[in-house]
C-alpha cells in the first residue's frame, strides 16, 4: 500500500498557541475527497528515541514522571529535536542526559508518525549499542524526574503484555529493535 503526498486545500489557518515544544493550530480544510471542515493539529518538530542495549543484552529504559497521566511511565530515552539539530544529534545528547550512558554503535531504524489523528510529529528511532557508563553524566533537565531501569528482553515483553504503563513509542521501538538485534 502506497501512502503519498496528497495535501488538502487550506481555506483558513489559525495559530492558537505557540509553545516551547510545539504549536497548536486550527485549520479549515478541503480534503482531497471534497469534504470541508475544521481540524485541530499539534505541529511538532519531531522526536528522537534510542533503544539502548547493554553488552549483556539488557534494555536501558527510564521511569519518568509524566504529568499528563499523573504518574510514571517506562520509556526509552527520547527528546524533542531542537532547531538546527538533526535527530541523531538530539538522541546522542538525550541518551547521555537521561541514562548516563554513551553509545558507541548506532543503527538508524527509520522514522514513523506518532499520532496522526492530532499531530504531525515523527519519531526518529535508533538502536544504541556498545554502551559505556559515563563517569560524570550531563545534568538532566530541571523538569525531568527520571530513574534508570535495566530490563531483559523477556522482562520488558512481559511488562508490555501485562499492560504496565509503557508509552506507545517505546513499545513500537522495542519490537523494531528486536528485528534488528536478530539479524
Tab-separated table of N, CA and C in Angstrom:
chain	number	residue	atom	x	y	z
A	1	UNK	N	0.850	-1.186	0.000
A	1	UNK	CA	0.000	0.000	0.000
A	1	UNK	C	0.884	1.234	0.000
A	2	UNK	N	0.643	2.093	-0.925
A	2	UNK	CA	1.450	3.300	-1.051
A	2	UNK	C	0.751	4.473	-0.365
A	3	UNK	N	1.507	5.203	0.424
A	3	UNK	CA	0.993	6.406	1.061
A	3	UNK	C	1.717	7.574	0.420
A	4	UNK	N	0.988	8.422	-0.245
A	4	UNK	CA	1.623	9.505	-0.990
A	4	UNK	C	1.377	10.864	-0.375
A	5	UNK	N	1.942	11.837	-1.002
A	5	UNK	CA	1.781	13.221	-0.585
A	5	UNK	C	0.525	13.761	-1.265
A	6	UNK	N	-0.512	13.975	-0.502
A	6	UNK	CA	-1.807	14.390	-1.023
A	6	UNK	C	-2.371	15.499	-0.139
A	7	UNK	N	-1.760	16.691	-0.191
A	7	UNK	CA	-2.176	17.753	0.734
A	7	UNK	C	-3.585	18.263	0.455
A	8	UNK	N	-4.286	18.660	1.522
A	8	UNK	CA	-5.612	19.258	1.355
A	8	UNK	C	-5.458	20.729	0.947
A	9	UNK	N	-6.553	21.324	0.542
A	9	UNK	CA	-6.559	22.762	0.265
A	9	UNK	C	-6.806	23.484	1.585
A	10	UNK	N	-5.893	24.379	1.940
A	10	UNK	CA	-6.043	25.142	3.184
A	10	UNK	C	-6.937	26.341	2.896
A	11	UNK	N	-8.072	26.412	3.596
A	11	UNK	CA	-9.017	27.510	3.420
A	11	UNK	C	-8.780	28.612	4.450
A	12	UNK	N	-8.378	28.218	5.658
A	12	UNK	CA	-8.102	29.184	6.725
A	12	UNK	C	-7.234	28.485	7.768
A	13	UNK	N	-6.283	29.230	8.311
A	13	UNK	CA	-5.374	28.636	9.301
A	13	UNK	C	-5.214	29.620	10.457
A	14	UNK	N	-5.403	29.115	11.690
A	14	UNK	CA	-5.289	29.966	12.879
A	14	UNK	C	-4.338	29.318	13.875
A	15	UNK	N	-3.350	30.069	14.298
A	15	UNK	CA	-2.446	29.605	15.350
A	15	UNK	C	-3.071	30.012	16.682
A	16	UNK	N	-3.391	29.028	17.519
A	16	UNK	CA	-4.000	29.307	18.801
A	16	UNK	C	-2.982	29.373	19.925
A	17	UNK	N	-1.877	28.665	19.759
A	17	UNK	CA	-0.889	28.624	20.830
A	17	UNK	C	0.478	28.313	20.242
A	18	UNK	N	1.464	29.116	20.590
A	18	UNK	CA	2.843	28.867	20.195
A	18	UNK	C	3.586	28.507	21.469
A	19	UNK	N	3.988	27.261	21.580
A	19	UNK	CA	4.600	26.775	22.802
A	19	UNK	C	6.098	26.575	22.698
A	20	UNK	N	6.651	26.140	23.811
A	20	UNK	CA	8.085	25.869	23.906
A	20	UNK	C	8.469	24.670	23.057
A	21	UNK	N	7.634	23.634	23.041
A	21	UNK	CA	7.945	22.403	22.315
A	21	UNK	C	7.084	22.191	21.070
A	22	UNK	N	5.894	22.764	21.028
A	22	UNK	CA	5.011	22.558	19.875
A	22	UNK	C	4.041	23.725	19.751
A	23	UNK	N	3.380	23.792	18.594
A	23	UNK	CA	2.338	24.785	18.328
A	23	UNK	C	1.004	24.061	18.172
A	24	UNK	N	-0.080	24.790	18.446
A	24	UNK	CA	-1.426	24.246	18.300
A	24	UNK	C	-2.180	25.152	17.347
A	25	UNK	N	-2.730	24.560	16.299
A	25	UNK	CA	-3.468	25.370	15.341
A	25	UNK	C	-4.777	24.707	14.960
A	26	UNK	N	-5.697	25.536	14.462
A	26	UNK	CA	-6.963	25.063	13.924
A	26	UNK	C	-6.957	25.455	12.451
A	27	UNK	N	-7.273	24.485	11.609
A	27	UNK	CA	-7.182	24.691	10.169
A	27	UNK	C	-8.515	24.326	9.525
A	28	UNK	N	-9.019	25.225	8.693
A	28	UNK	CA	-10.192	24.906	7.875
A	28	UNK	C	-9.644	24.392	6.550
A	29	UNK	N	-10.068	23.173	6.193
A	29	UNK	CA	-9.513	22.495	5.025
A	29	UNK	C	-10.596	21.996	4.088
A	30	UNK	N	-10.174	21.791	2.840
A	30	UNK	CA	-10.961	21.000	1.890
A	30	UNK	C	-10.098	19.777	1.614
A	31	UNK	N	-10.587	18.610	2.043
A	31	UNK	CA	-9.852	17.365	1.871
A	31	UNK	C	-9.852	16.933	0.409
A	32	UNK	N	-8.954	16.041	0.028
A	32	UNK	CA	-8.916	15.571	-1.365
A	32	UNK	C	-10.246	14.998	-1.865
A	33	UNK	N	-11.100	14.483	-0.969
A	33	UNK	CA	-12.407	13.952	-1.390
A	33	UNK	C	-13.488	15.036	-1.468
A	34	UNK	N	-13.102	16.323	-1.224
A	34	UNK	CA	-14.032	17.438	-1.347
A	34	UNK	C	-14.698	17.860	-0.050
A	35	UNK	N	-14.573	17.085	1.014
A	35	UNK	CA	-15.190	17.419	2.300
A	35	UNK	C	-14.460	18.604	2.922
A	36	UNK	N	-15.233	19.572	3.453
A	36	UNK	CA	-14.662	20.728	4.137
A	36	UNK	C	-14.954	20.635	5.626
A	37	UNK	N	-14.033	21.155	6.437
A	37	UNK	CA	-14.241	21.176	7.874
A	37	UNK	C	-13.060	21.805	8.582
A	38	UNK	N	-13.197	21.918	9.912
A	38	UNK	CA	-12.109	22.444	10.733
A	38	UNK	C	-11.483	21.298	11.517
A	39	UNK	N	-10.163	21.293	11.549
A	39	UNK	CA	-9.426	20.278	12.287
A	39	UNK	C	-8.366	20.950	13.143
A	40	UNK	N	-8.126	20.361	14.324
A	40	UNK	CA	-7.088	20.839	15.224
A	40	UNK	C	-5.837	20.004	14.988
A	41	UNK	N	-4.685	20.657	15.144
A	41	UNK	CA	-3.428	19.952	14.905
A	41	UNK	C	-2.325	20.495	15.811
A	42	UNK	N	-1.574	19.567	16.370
A	42	UNK	CA	-0.351	19.932	17.087
A	42	UNK	C	0.782	19.842	16.082
A	43	UNK	N	1.492	20.945	15.888
A	43	UNK	CA	2.656	20.997	14.995
A	43	UNK	C	3.892	20.786	15.859
A	44	UNK	N	4.618	19.723	15.570
A	44	UNK	CA	5.738	19.302	16.425
A	44	UNK	C	7.000	19.136	15.581
A	45	UNK	N	8.159	19.546	16.081
A	45	UNK	CA	9.396	19.431	15.286
A	45	UNK	C	9.924	18.004	15.167
A	46	UNK	N	9.326	17.064	15.866
A	46	UNK	CA	9.771	15.674	15.810
A	46	UNK	C	10.529	15.284	17.058
A	47	UNK	N	10.610	13.991	17.281
A	47	UNK	CA	11.329	13.476	18.434
A	47	UNK	C	12.290	12.384	17.989
A	48	UNK	N	13.334	12.201	18.771
A	48	UNK	CA	14.298	11.135	18.510
A	48	UNK	C	14.306	10.213	19.716
A	49	UNK	N	14.394	8.901	19.465
A	49	UNK	CA	14.336	7.894	20.515
A	49	UNK	C	15.450	6.882	20.289
A	50	UNK	N	16.072	6.455	21.385
A	50	UNK	CA	17.085	5.401	21.323
A	50	UNK	C	16.595	4.183	22.078
A	51	UNK	N	16.893	3.016	21.527
A	51	UNK	CA	16.717	1.752	22.230
A	51	UNK	C	18.128	1.319	22.624
A	52	UNK	N	18.564	1.670	23.848
A	52	UNK	CA	19.910	1.300	24.280
A	52	UNK	C	19.935	-0.143	24.788
A	53	UNK	N	20.935	-0.896	24.336
A	53	UNK	CA	21.075	-2.290	24.735
A	53	UNK	C	22.507	-2.497	25.229
A	54	UNK	N	22.632	-3.012	26.455
A	54	UNK	CA	23.955	-3.240	27.041
A	54	UNK	C	24.609	-4.468	26.394
A	55	UNK	N	25.890	-4.656	26.664
A	55	UNK	CA	26.625	-5.783	26.077
A	55	UNK	C	26.077	-7.131	26.552
A	56	UNK	N	25.420	-7.141	27.720
A	56	UNK	CA	24.818	-8.397	28.196
A	56	UNK	C	23.334	-8.507	27.819
A	57	UNK	N	22.875	-7.658	26.872
A	57	UNK	CA	21.536	-7.793	26.321
A	57	UNK	C	20.416	-7.144	27.097
A	58	UNK	N	20.737	-6.306	28.065
A	58	UNK	CA	19.674	-5.615	28.820
A	58	UNK	C	19.299	-4.306	28.122
A	59	UNK	N	17.997	-4.018	28.179
A	59	UNK	CA	17.485	-2.769	27.620
A	59	UNK	C	17.538	-1.698	28.703
A	60	UNK	N	18.002	-0.515	28.319
A	60	UNK	CA	18.103	0.608	29.253
A	60	UNK	C	16.894	1.507	29.019
A	61	UNK	N	16.047	1.606	30.040
A	61	UNK	CA	14.858	2.448	29.969
A	61	UNK	C	14.917	3.492	31.071
A	62	UNK	N	14.005	4.423	31.008
A	62	UNK	CA	13.850	5.386	32.094
A	62	UNK	C	12.425	5.296	32.613
A	63	UNK	N	12.295	5.402	33.916
A	63	UNK	CA	10.977	5.533	34.540
A	63	UNK	C	10.836	7.026	34.782
A	64	UNK	N	9.912	7.635	34.051
A	64	UNK	CA	9.813	9.089	34.046
A	64	UNK	C	8.433	9.550	34.469
A	65	UNK	N	8.392	10.581	35.322
A	65	UNK	CA	7.112	11.149	35.732
A	65	UNK	C	6.533	11.953	34.576
A	66	UNK	N	5.265	11.683	34.257
A	66	UNK	CA	4.551	12.402	33.201
A	66	UNK	C	3.269	12.980	33.785
A	67	UNK	N	3.194	14.308	33.853
A	67	UNK	CA	2.045	14.968	34.465
A	67	UNK	C	0.747	14.665	33.730
A	68	UNK	N	0.820	14.421	32.417
A	68	UNK	CA	-0.401	14.198	31.627
A	68	UNK	C	-1.147	12.938	32.052
A	69	UNK	N	-0.426	11.961	32.603
A	69	UNK	CA	-1.064	10.716	33.045
A	69	UNK	C	-0.963	10.539	34.558
A	70	UNK	N	-0.522	11.594	35.238
A	70	UNK	CA	-0.439	11.616	36.705
A	70	UNK	C	0.383	10.463	37.275
A	71	UNK	N	1.471	10.154	36.615
A	71	UNK	CA	2.296	9.069	37.123
A	71	UNK	C	3.532	8.826	36.290
A	72	UNK	N	4.194	7.738	36.605
A	72	UNK	CA	5.459	7.384	35.966
A	72	UNK	C	5.242	6.335	34.883
A	73	UNK	N	5.951	6.516	33.773
A	73	UNK	CA	5.907	5.581	32.657
A	73	UNK	C	7.298	5.026	32.410
A	74	UNK	N	7.364	3.792	31.947
A	74	UNK	CA	8.621	3.263	31.430
A	74	UNK	C	8.733	3.710	29.988
A	75	UNK	N	9.900	4.218	29.632
A	75	UNK	CA	10.116	4.716	28.281
A	75	UNK	C	11.576	4.487	27.901
A	76	UNK	N	11.836	4.438	26.616
A	76	UNK	CA	13.204	4.533	26.165
A	76	UNK	C	13.574	6.011	26.145
A	77	UNK	N	14.869	6.338	26.312
A	77	UNK	CA	15.262	7.751	26.293
A	77	UNK	C	14.890	8.395	24.958
A	78	UNK	N	14.364	9.608	25.053
A	78	UNK	CA	13.904	10.309	23.854
A	78	UNK	C	13.895	11.802	24.134
A	79	UNK	N	13.792	12.570	23.074
A	79	UNK	CA	13.712	14.015	23.242
A	79	UNK	C	13.248	14.690	21.976
A	80	UNK	N	12.820	15.938	22.131
A	80	UNK	CA	12.370	16.755	21.017
A	80	UNK	C	13.566	17.226	20.207
A	81	UNK	N	13.458	17.138	18.895
A	81	UNK	CA	14.511	17.626	18.012
A	81	UNK	C	14.517	19.153	18.095
A	82	UNK	N	15.647	19.696	18.510
A	82	UNK	CA	15.784	21.148	18.658
A	82	UNK	C	16.078	21.790	17.297
A	83	UNK	N	15.838	23.100	17.203
A	83	UNK	CA	16.137	23.839	15.975
A	83	UNK	C	17.621	23.681	15.643
A	84	UNK	N	17.929	23.534	14.378
A	84	UNK	CA	19.308	23.394	13.889
A	84	UNK	C	20.008	22.158	14.450
A	85	UNK	N	19.244	21.103	14.745
A	85	UNK	CA	19.810	19.879	15.286
A	85	UNK	C	19.203	18.713	14.501
A	86	UNK	N	20.016	17.744	14.142
A	86	UNK	CA	19.485	16.548	13.471
A	86	UNK	C	18.911	15.607	14.533
A	87	UNK	N	18.020	14.707	14.140
A	87	UNK	CA	17.514	13.731	15.108
A	87	UNK	C	18.644	12.917	15.756
A	88	UNK	N	19.690	12.608	14.988
A	88	UNK	CA	20.808	11.845	15.540
A	88	UNK	C	21.552	12.656	16.606
A	89	UNK	N	21.751	13.943	16.358
A	89	UNK	CA	22.387	14.801	17.380
A	89	UNK	C	21.510	14.874	18.628
A	90	UNK	N	20.199	14.952	18.421
A	90	UNK	CA	19.263	15.004	19.549
A	90	UNK	C	19.409	13.773	20.423
A	91	UNK	N	19.373	12.589	19.809
A	91	UNK	CA	19.357	11.385	20.623
A	91	UNK	C	20.713	11.103	21.259
A	92	UNK	N	21.799	11.506	20.621
A	92	UNK	CA	23.114	11.351	21.256
A	92	UNK	C	23.175	12.161	22.549
A	93	UNK	N	22.605	13.361	22.527
A	93	UNK	CA	22.557	14.224	23.717
A	93	UNK	C	21.609	13.641	24.763
A	94	UNK	N	20.409	13.240	24.329
A	94	UNK	CA	19.375	12.770	25.256
A	94	UNK	C	19.768	11.484	25.977
A	95	UNK	N	20.382	10.530	25.274
A	95	UNK	CA	20.735	9.274	25.928
A	95	UNK	C	21.717	9.520	27.067
A	96	UNK	N	22.649	10.439	26.863
A	96	UNK	CA	23.616	10.753	27.926
A	96	UNK	C	22.934	11.454	29.090
A	97	UNK	N	22.088	12.449	28.784
A	97	UNK	CA	21.399	13.201	29.840
A	97	UNK	C	20.452	12.322	30.647
A	98	UNK	N	19.686	11.470	29.964
A	98	UNK	CA	18.635	10.712	30.648
A	98	UNK	C	19.123	9.423	31.288
A	99	UNK	N	20.148	8.778	30.708
A	99	UNK	CA	20.567	7.466	31.227
A	99	UNK	C	21.961	7.441	31.831
A	100	UNK	N	22.805	8.419	31.461
A	100	UNK	CA	24.190	8.383	31.925
A	100	UNK	C	25.053	7.414	31.134
A	101	UNK	N	24.559	6.949	29.985
A	101	UNK	CA	25.321	6.072	29.094
A	101	UNK	C	25.657	6.818	27.810
A	102	UNK	N	26.752	6.411	27.180
A	102	UNK	CA	27.098	6.866	25.836
A	102	UNK	C	27.123	5.622	24.955
A	103	UNK	N	26.560	5.736	23.771
A	103	UNK	CA	26.579	4.624	22.817
A	103	UNK	C	27.687	4.863	21.803
A	104	UNK	N	28.409	3.799	21.486
A	104	UNK	CA	29.489	3.892	20.501
A	104	UNK	C	29.130	3.216	19.187
A	105	UNK	N	27.978	2.556	19.136
A	105	UNK	CA	27.496	1.931	17.899
A	105	UNK	C	26.013	2.277	17.741
A	106	UNK	N	25.669	2.800	16.580
A	106	UNK	CA	24.303	3.253	16.325
A	106	UNK	C	23.761	2.616	15.050
A	107	UNK	N	22.469	2.329	15.074
A	107	UNK	CA	21.770	1.831	13.890
A	107	UNK	C	20.505	2.668	13.723
A	108	UNK	N	20.354	3.307	12.572
A	108	UNK	CA	19.142	4.063	12.268
A	108	UNK	C	18.046	3.062	11.923
A	109	UNK	N	16.958	3.056	12.701
A	109	UNK	CA	15.850	2.124	12.450
A	109	UNK	C	14.715	2.771	11.664
A	110	UNK	N	14.864	4.029	11.279
A	110	UNK	CA	13.838	4.696	10.491
A	110	UNK	C	12.987	5.639	11.320
A	111	UNK	N	11.899	6.067	10.736
A	111	UNK	CA	11.008	7.015	11.413
A	111	UNK	C	9.572	6.566	11.214
A	112	UNK	N	8.706	7.041	12.116
A	112	UNK	CA	7.283	6.753	11.995
A	112	UNK	C	6.484	7.909	12.569
A	113	UNK	N	5.239	8.006	12.118
A	113	UNK	CA	4.332	9.058	12.584
A	113	UNK	C	3.750	8.603	13.920
A	114	UNK	N	3.803	9.479	14.916
A	114	UNK	CA	3.390	9.103	16.264
A	114	UNK	C	1.871	9.057	16.448
A	115	UNK	N	1.182	10.126	16.161
A	115	UNK	CA	-0.268	10.199	16.425
A	115	UNK	C	-0.936	11.063	15.357
A	116	UNK	N	-1.136	10.518	14.139
A	116	UNK	CA	-1.599	11.331	13.020
A	116	UNK	C	-3.014	11.876	13.140
A	117	UNK	N	-3.758	11.429	14.122
A	117	UNK	CA	-5.107	11.958	14.311
A	117	UNK	C	-5.121	13.381	14.835
A	118	UNK	N	-4.004	13.816	15.455
A	118	UNK	CA	-3.972	15.174	16.002
A	118	UNK	C	-2.596	15.832	15.960
A	119	UNK	N	-1.578	15.151	15.422
A	119	UNK	CA	-0.231	15.722	15.435
A	119	UNK	C	0.532	15.304	14.186
A	120	UNK	N	1.493	16.141	13.781
A	120	UNK	CA	2.360	15.808	12.649
A	120	UNK	C	3.735	15.320	13.116
A	121	UNK	N	3.843	14.909	14.386
A	121	UNK	CA	5.125	14.505	14.954
A	121	UNK	C	5.621	13.173	14.390
A	122	UNK	N	6.877	13.174	13.978
A	122	UNK	CA	7.586	11.950	13.599
A	122	UNK	C	8.524	11.570	14.733
A	123	UNK	N	8.702	10.266	14.932
A	123	UNK	CA	9.705	9.746	15.848
A	123	UNK	C	10.806	9.132	14.991
A	124	UNK	N	12.032	9.554	15.230
A	124	UNK	CA	13.209	9.014	14.565
A	124	UNK	C	13.826	8.009	15.533
A	125	UNK	N	13.861	6.741	15.135
A	125	UNK	CA	14.243	5.666	16.041
A	125	UNK	C	15.652	5.155	15.741
A	126	UNK	N	16.410	4.931	16.821
A	126	UNK	CA	17.782	4.452	16.703
A	126	UNK	C	18.020	3.314	17.688
A	127	UNK	N	18.809	2.354	17.270
A	127	UNK	CA	19.298	1.303	18.149
A	127	UNK	C	20.673	1.744	18.626
A	128	UNK	N	20.880	1.753	19.935
A	128	UNK	CA	22.139	2.216	20.531
A	128	UNK	C	22.820	1.042	21.226
A	129	UNK	N	24.054	0.728	20.794
A	129	UNK	CA	24.786	-0.392	21.375
A	129	UNK	C	26.209	0.019	21.711
A	130	UNK	N	26.983	-0.953	22.215
A	130	UNK	CA	28.345	-0.696	22.674
A	130	UNK	C	28.315	0.487	23.655
A	131	UNK	N	27.526	0.306	24.720
A	131	UNK	CA	27.308	1.372	25.702
A	131	UNK	C	28.463	1.454	26.689
A	132	UNK	N	28.762	2.670	27.089
A	132	UNK	CA	29.710	2.881	28.185
A	132	UNK	C	29.049	3.791	29.205
A	133	UNK	N	29.203	3.436	30.478
A	133	UNK	CA	28.644	4.242	31.566
A	133	UNK	C	29.528	5.473	31.728
A	134	UNK	N	28.933	6.648	31.718
A	134	UNK	CA	29.694	7.892	31.858
A	134	UNK	C	30.081	8.101	33.322
A	135	UNK	N	31.316	8.482	33.531
A	135	UNK	CA	31.787	8.756	34.893
A	135	UNK	C	31.043	9.957	35.480
A	136	UNK	N	30.873	10.978	34.656
A	136	UNK	CA	30.141	12.177	35.075
A	136	UNK	C	29.087	12.494	34.012
A	137	UNK	N	27.855	11.969	34.189
A	137	UNK	CA	26.815	12.238	33.186
A	137	UNK	C	26.417	13.714	33.178
A	138	UNK	N	25.927	14.204	32.027
A	138	UNK	CA	25.446	15.590	31.970
A	138	UNK	C	24.256	15.783	32.905
A	139	UNK	N	24.039	17.008	33.288
A	139	UNK	CA	22.903	17.372	34.146
A	139	UNK	C	21.599	17.113	33.409
A	140	UNK	N	20.630	16.476	34.085
A	140	UNK	CA	19.302	16.292	33.495
A	140	UNK	C	18.591	17.639	33.449
A	141	UNK	N	17.610	17.742	32.547
A	141	UNK	CA	16.796	18.951	32.504
A	141	UNK	C	16.070	19.097	33.839
A	142	UNK	N	15.857	20.334	34.241
A	142	UNK	CA	15.250	20.628	35.541
A	142	UNK	C	13.869	20.002	35.713
A	143	UNK	N	13.109	19.919	34.607
A	143	UNK	CA	11.741	19.402	34.702
A	143	UNK	C	11.655	17.881	34.549
A	144	UNK	N	12.788	17.191	34.511
A	144	UNK	CA	12.775	15.740	34.362
A	144	UNK	C	12.941	15.044	35.706
A	145	UNK	N	12.089	14.079	35.951
A	145	UNK	CA	12.117	13.247	37.160
A	145	UNK	C	12.291	11.820	36.655
A	146	UNK	N	13.550	11.362	36.599
A	146	UNK	CA	13.887	10.135	35.880
A	146	UNK	C	14.673	9.172	36.755
A	147	UNK	N	14.337	7.884	36.615
A	147	UNK	CA	15.100	6.792	37.231
A	147	UNK	C	15.464	5.819	36.109
A	148	UNK	N	16.725	5.389	36.037
A	148	UNK	CA	17.168	4.448	35.013
A	148	UNK	C	16.800	3.030	35.439
A	149	UNK	N	16.262	2.248	34.491
A	149	UNK	CA	15.830	0.872	34.742
A	149	UNK	C	16.436	-0.016	33.660
A	150	UNK	N	17.035	-1.141	34.076
A	150	UNK	CA	17.562	-2.131	33.129
A	150	UNK	C	16.653	-3.351	33.149
A	151	UNK	N	16.277	-3.829	31.947
A	151	UNK	CA	15.373	-4.972	31.838
A	151	UNK	C	15.867	-5.918	30.753
A	152	UNK	N	15.671	-7.207	30.984
A	152	UNK	CA	15.953	-8.177	29.933
A	152	UNK	C	14.849	-8.076	28.880
A	153	UNK	N	15.100	-8.679	27.722
A	153	UNK	CA	14.093	-8.708	26.660
A	153	UNK	C	12.811	-9.362	27.162
A	154	UNK	N	12.954	-10.459	27.895
A	154	UNK	CA	11.796	-11.182	28.408
A	154	UNK	C	11.029	-10.344	29.435
A	155	UNK	N	11.742	-9.676	30.336
A	155	UNK	CA	11.085	-8.831	31.342
A	155	UNK	C	10.318	-7.689	30.692
A	156	UNK	N	10.925	-7.076	29.679
A	156	UNK	CA	10.269	-5.951	29.019
A	156	UNK	C	9.039	-6.429	28.241
A	157	UNK	N	9.153	-7.523	27.527
A	157	UNK	CA	7.993	-8.020	26.792
A	157	UNK	C	6.875	-8.420	27.749
A	158	UNK	N	7.229	-9.033	28.867
A	158	UNK	CA	6.222	-9.415	29.867
A	158	UNK	C	5.520	-8.167	30.424
A	159	UNK	N	6.285	-7.100	30.687
A	159	UNK	CA	5.695	-5.849	31.183
A	159	UNK	C	4.740	-5.250	30.154
A	160	UNK	N	5.137	-5.296	28.872
A	160	UNK	CA	4.273	-4.777	27.804
A	160	UNK	C	2.972	-5.576	27.749
A	161	UNK	N	3.091	-6.888	27.729
A	161	UNK	CA	1.910	-7.744	27.594
A	161	UNK	C	1.017	-7.709	28.838
A	162	UNK	N	1.603	-7.378	29.988
A	162	UNK	CA	0.822	-7.274	31.227
A	162	UNK	C	0.134	-5.914	31.358
A	163	UNK	N	0.391	-5.013	30.419
A	163	UNK	CA	-0.256	-3.707	30.469
A	163	UNK	C	0.393	-2.727	31.426
A	164	UNK	N	1.664	-2.958	31.754
A	164	UNK	CA	2.386	-1.985	32.592
A	164	UNK	C	2.366	-0.627	31.890
A	165	UNK	N	2.493	0.468	32.629
A	165	UNK	CA	2.477	1.788	31.984
A	165	UNK	C	3.777	2.051	31.203
A	166	UNK	N	3.716	1.760	29.908
A	166	UNK	CA	4.837	1.962	28.987
A	166	UNK	C	4.282	2.739	27.798
A	167	UNK	N	4.989	3.768	27.379
A	167	UNK	CA	4.439	4.584	26.291
A	167	UNK	C	4.529	3.849	24.952
A	168	UNK	N	3.637	4.228	24.039
A	168	UNK	CA	3.486	3.546	22.763
A	168	UNK	C	4.715	3.601	21.873
A	169	UNK	N	5.419	4.738	21.850
A	169	UNK	CA	6.605	4.819	21.001
A	169	UNK	C	7.687	3.856	21.484
A	170	UNK	N	7.761	3.634	22.772
A	170	UNK	CA	8.743	2.690	23.312
A	170	UNK	C	8.364	1.259	22.974
A	171	UNK	N	7.085	0.953	23.030
A	171	UNK	CA	6.632	-0.394	22.668
A	171	UNK	C	6.946	-0.656	21.195
A	172	UNK	N	6.602	0.287	20.327
A	172	UNK	CA	6.871	0.117	18.898
A	172	UNK	C	8.364	-0.059	18.639
A	173	UNK	N	9.172	0.756	19.284
A	173	UNK	CA	10.619	0.699	19.042
A	173	UNK	C	11.261	-0.547	19.639
A	174	UNK	N	10.692	-1.087	20.705
A	174	UNK	CA	11.181	-2.349	21.256
A	174	UNK	C	11.068	-3.452	20.208
A	175	UNK	N	9.895	-3.537	19.572
A	175	UNK	CA	9.692	-4.584	18.567
A	175	UNK	C	10.513	-4.311	17.311
A	176	UNK	N	10.708	-3.063	16.936
A	176	UNK	CA	11.590	-2.744	15.815
A	176	UNK	C	13.019	-3.190	16.138
A	177	UNK	N	13.487	-2.874	17.341
A	177	UNK	CA	14.861	-3.199	17.736
A	177	UNK	C	15.082	-4.702	17.773
A	178	UNK	N	14.091	-5.437	18.236
A	178	UNK	CA	14.238	-6.900	18.277
A	178	UNK	C	14.535	-7.460	16.884
A	179	UNK	N	13.887	-6.919	15.871
A	179	UNK	CA	14.140	-7.371	14.500
A	179	UNK	C	15.593	-7.078	14.105
A	180	UNK	N	16.099	-5.905	14.463
A	180	UNK	CA	17.497	-5.561	14.152
A	180	UNK	C	18.475	-6.425	14.937
A	181	UNK	N	18.153	-6.708	16.197
A	181	UNK	CA	19.050	-7.492	17.040
A	181	UNK	C	19.135	-8.947	16.597
A	182	UNK	N	18.099	-9.457	15.946
A	182	UNK	CA	18.090	-10.854	15.495
A	182	UNK	C	18.867	-11.054	14.200
A	183	UNK	N	19.230	-9.959	13.531
A	183	UNK	CA	19.960	-10.049	12.252
A	183	UNK	C	21.368	-10.522	12.453
